Structure formats: C-alpha cells, structure tokens
Amino acid sequence: MDMETLQARFATQDQAESVIRKLSALRSDRFRLERADARDGASSSDQHLNAEFGSDFGSSAVDAAEFTLSAIVPKVAADQARTVIRQAGGEIY
C-alpha cells in the first residue's frame, strides 16, 4: 500500500489527539506528537509520543505551547486526512 507522510501544527494537545484517533480509523500509523515551546521553537525529548499514543506527557502545558504531529497515511486516504486535520484546527506544513 502506498503511504504518505503528513505533518501538522496544533494549538492544543487535545486537538492533536483527536486527529490521531480519527487518522487511526483511516489506517494511518507511526504517529509522532511533540510539544514545542512556541517562544523559542525548542522541543523537549521527554515530551515525545511515538506509536504508543495514549501516554500523556503532562498537563503542565506552557502557555505558548504548540504541538506538532506527523503521521504516515495511506495515499488513498490522504485528502480525507488533510480535511480531518484542518477541521480540528490544524495547519498542514
């Protein structure tokens, strides 16, 4: 099956996690969710979520936090995945 990598930014962790659940239904995998401090663009290695979605890296979110998500999606579902991301408030890059 042909796959495509999508990357998106979200303002909140809840938005990103909602998208992960929906993309899972589209047979996407290899999710990576990171929290980056939007003030300096740095991310912390202890804030990574890899394929084991469901672990929570803390509710002590920095006020200016930004969340980035990458996922591998089937090419046949890529357009639908982009729509899911945008509807959840994400910005594809």
PDB file of C-alpha atoms in Angstrom:
ATOM      1  CA  MET A   1       0.000   0.000   0.000  1.00  0.00           C
ATOM      2  CA  ASP A   2       1.372   3.435  -0.942  1.00  0.00           C
ATOM      3  CA  MET A   3       1.799   5.720   2.061  1.00  0.00           C
ATOM      4  CA  GLU A   4       2.342   9.452   2.534  1.00  0.00           C
ATOM      5  CA  THR A   5       3.733  11.453   5.451  1.00  0.00           C
ATOM      6  CA  LEU A   6       1.635  14.344   6.739  1.00  0.00           C
ATOM      7  CA  GLN A   7       2.835  16.947   9.227  1.00  0.00           C
ATOM      8  CA  ALA A   8       0.663  19.479  11.011  1.00  0.00           C
ATOM      9  CA  ARG A   9       0.706  22.005  13.844  1.00  0.00           C
ATOM     10  CA  PHE A  10      -1.968  22.365  16.511  1.00  0.00           C
ATOM     11  CA  ALA A  11      -2.551  24.914  19.239  1.00  0.00           C
ATOM     12  CA  THR A  12      -3.575  22.286  21.805  1.00  0.00           C
ATOM     13  CA  GLN A  13      -2.766  18.704  22.688  1.00  0.00           C
ATOM     14  CA  ASP A  14      -6.490  17.858  22.647  1.00  0.00           C
ATOM     15  CA  GLN A  15      -6.776  18.905  19.006  1.00  0.00           C
ATOM     16  CA  ALA A  16      -3.799  16.751  18.027  1.00  0.00           C
ATOM     17  CA  GLU A  17      -5.006  13.712  19.983  1.00  0.00           C
ATOM     18  CA  SER A  18      -8.442  13.996  18.410  1.00  0.00           C
ATOM     19  CA  VAL A  19      -6.822  13.889  14.975  1.00  0.00           C
ATOM     20  CA  ILE A  20      -4.722  10.859  15.933  1.00  0.00           C
ATOM     21  CA  ARG A  21      -7.877   8.927  16.822  1.00  0.00           C
ATOM     22  CA  LYS A  22      -9.517   9.868  13.521  1.00  0.00           C
ATOM     23  CA  LEU A  23      -6.421   9.127  11.443  1.00  0.00           C
ATOM     24  CA  SER A  24      -6.159   5.730  13.120  1.00  0.00           C
ATOM     25  CA  ALA A  25      -9.574   4.927  11.671  1.00  0.00           C
ATOM     26  CA  LEU A  26      -8.129   5.737   8.231  1.00  0.00           C
ATOM     27  CA  ARG A  27      -5.401   3.098   8.826  1.00  0.00           C
ATOM     28  CA  SER A  28      -2.692   5.665   9.483  1.00  0.00           C
ATOM     29  CA  ASP A  29       0.223   4.798  11.725  1.00  0.00           C
ATOM     30  CA  ARG A  30       3.619   5.901  13.058  1.00  0.00           C
ATOM     31  CA  PHE A  31       2.267   8.899  14.890  1.00  0.00           C
ATOM     32  CA  ARG A  32       4.682  11.337  16.459  1.00  0.00           C
ATOM     33  CA  LEU A  33       3.350  14.116  18.660  1.00  0.00           C
ATOM     34  CA  GLU A  34       5.670  16.735  20.133  1.00  0.00           C
ATOM     35  CA  ARG A  35       5.152  19.790  22.247  1.00  0.00           C
ATOM     36  CA  ALA A  36       7.355  22.706  21.263  1.00  0.00           C
ATOM     37  CA  ASP A  37       7.717  25.966  23.109  1.00  0.00           C
ATOM     38  CA  ALA A  38       6.456  28.426  20.517  1.00  0.00           C
ATOM     39  CA  ARG A  39       8.574  31.191  22.035  1.00  0.00           C
ATOM     40  CA  ASP A  40      11.854  29.620  21.032  1.00  0.00           C
ATOM     41  CA  GLY A  41      10.865  26.695  18.810  1.00  0.00           C
ATOM     42  CA  ALA A  42      12.573  24.181  21.072  1.00  0.00           C
ATOM     43  CA  SER A  43      11.111  20.799  21.809  1.00  0.00           C
ATOM     44  CA  SER A  44      11.907  18.523  24.694  1.00  0.00           C
ATOM     45  CA  SER A  45      12.871  14.921  24.071  1.00  0.00           C
ATOM     46  CA  ASP A  46      10.886  13.793  27.117  1.00  0.00           C
ATOM     47  CA  GLN A  47       7.740  15.175  25.518  1.00  0.00           C
ATOM     48  CA  HIS A  48       7.665  12.802  22.541  1.00  0.00           C
ATOM     49  CA  LEU A  49       4.792  10.478  21.838  1.00  0.00           C
ATOM     50  CA  ASN A  50       5.659   7.829  19.331  1.00  0.00           C
ATOM     51  CA  ALA A  51       3.498   4.980  18.106  1.00  0.00           C
ATOM     52  CA  GLU A  52       2.251   4.424  21.658  1.00  0.00           C
ATOM     53  CA  PHE A  53      -0.412   7.102  21.566  1.00  0.00           C
ATOM     54  CA  GLY A  54      -2.256   7.274  24.802  1.00  0.00           C
ATOM     55  CA  SER A  55       0.654   8.159  27.065  1.00  0.00           C
ATOM     56  CA  ASP A  56       0.267  11.730  28.311  1.00  0.00           C
ATOM     57  CA  PHE A  57       3.379  13.847  28.627  1.00  0.00           C
ATOM     58  CA  GLY A  58       1.898  16.119  31.220  1.00  0.00           C
ATOM     59  CA  SER A  59      -0.788  18.662  31.735  1.00  0.00           C
ATOM     60  CA  SER A  60       1.651  21.388  32.726  1.00  0.00           C
ATOM     61  CA  ALA A  61       1.463  22.909  29.257  1.00  0.00           C
ATOM     62  CA  VAL A  62       3.400  26.065  28.653  1.00  0.00           C
ATOM     63  CA  ASP A  63       1.095  28.984  27.790  1.00  0.00           C
ATOM     64  CA  ALA A  64       2.736  29.464  24.405  1.00  0.00           C
ATOM     65  CA  ALA A  65       2.927  25.770  23.532  1.00  0.00           C
ATOM     66  CA  GLU A  66       2.484  24.447  20.041  1.00  0.00           C
ATOM     67  CA  PHE A  67       2.007  20.791  19.190  1.00  0.00           C
ATOM     68  CA  THR A  68       3.335  19.154  16.062  1.00  0.00           C
ATOM     69  CA  LEU A  69       2.050  15.884  14.682  1.00  0.00           C
ATOM     70  CA  SER A  70       3.403  13.670  11.960  1.00  0.00           C
ATOM     71  CA  ALA A  71       1.701  10.538  10.692  1.00  0.00           C
ATOM     72  CA  ILE A  72       2.020   8.055   7.856  1.00  0.00           C
ATOM     73  CA  VAL A  73      -1.291   7.789   5.992  1.00  0.00           C
ATOM     74  CA  PRO A  74      -2.384   5.655   3.045  1.00  0.00           C
ATOM     75  CA  LYS A  75      -2.222   7.712  -0.167  1.00  0.00           C
ATOM     76  CA  VAL A  76      -5.839   6.814  -0.936  1.00  0.00           C
ATOM     77  CA  ALA A  77      -6.891   8.469   2.347  1.00  0.00           C
ATOM     78  CA  ALA A  78      -4.513  11.454   2.242  1.00  0.00           C
ATOM     79  CA  ASP A  79      -7.105  14.009   1.108  1.00  0.00           C
ATOM     80  CA  GLN A  80      -9.523  12.863   3.788  1.00  0.00           C
ATOM     81  CA  ALA A  81      -6.729  13.014   6.375  1.00  0.00           C
ATOM     82  CA  ARG A  82      -5.924  16.614   5.386  1.00  0.00           C
ATOM     83  CA  THR A  83      -9.601  17.507   5.806  1.00  0.00           C
ATOM     84  CA  VAL A  84      -9.649  15.912   9.279  1.00  0.00           C
ATOM     85  CA  ILE A  85      -6.564  17.915  10.282  1.00  0.00           C
ATOM     86  CA  ARG A  86      -7.986  21.225   9.051  1.00  0.00           C
ATOM     87  CA  GLN A  87     -11.384  20.632  10.648  1.00  0.00           C
ATOM     88  CA  ALA A  88      -9.670  20.040  14.000  1.00  0.00           C
ATOM     89  CA  GLY A  89      -7.889  23.392  13.754  1.00  0.00           C
ATOM     90  CA  GLY A  90      -4.574  22.058  12.473  1.00  0.00           C
ATOM     91  CA  GLU A  91      -2.260  23.690   9.972  1.00  0.00           C
ATOM     92  CA  ILE A  92      -0.563  21.360   7.489  1.00  0.00           C
ATOM     93  CA  TYR A  93       3.047  22.102   6.629  1.00  0.00           C
TER      94      TYR A  93
END
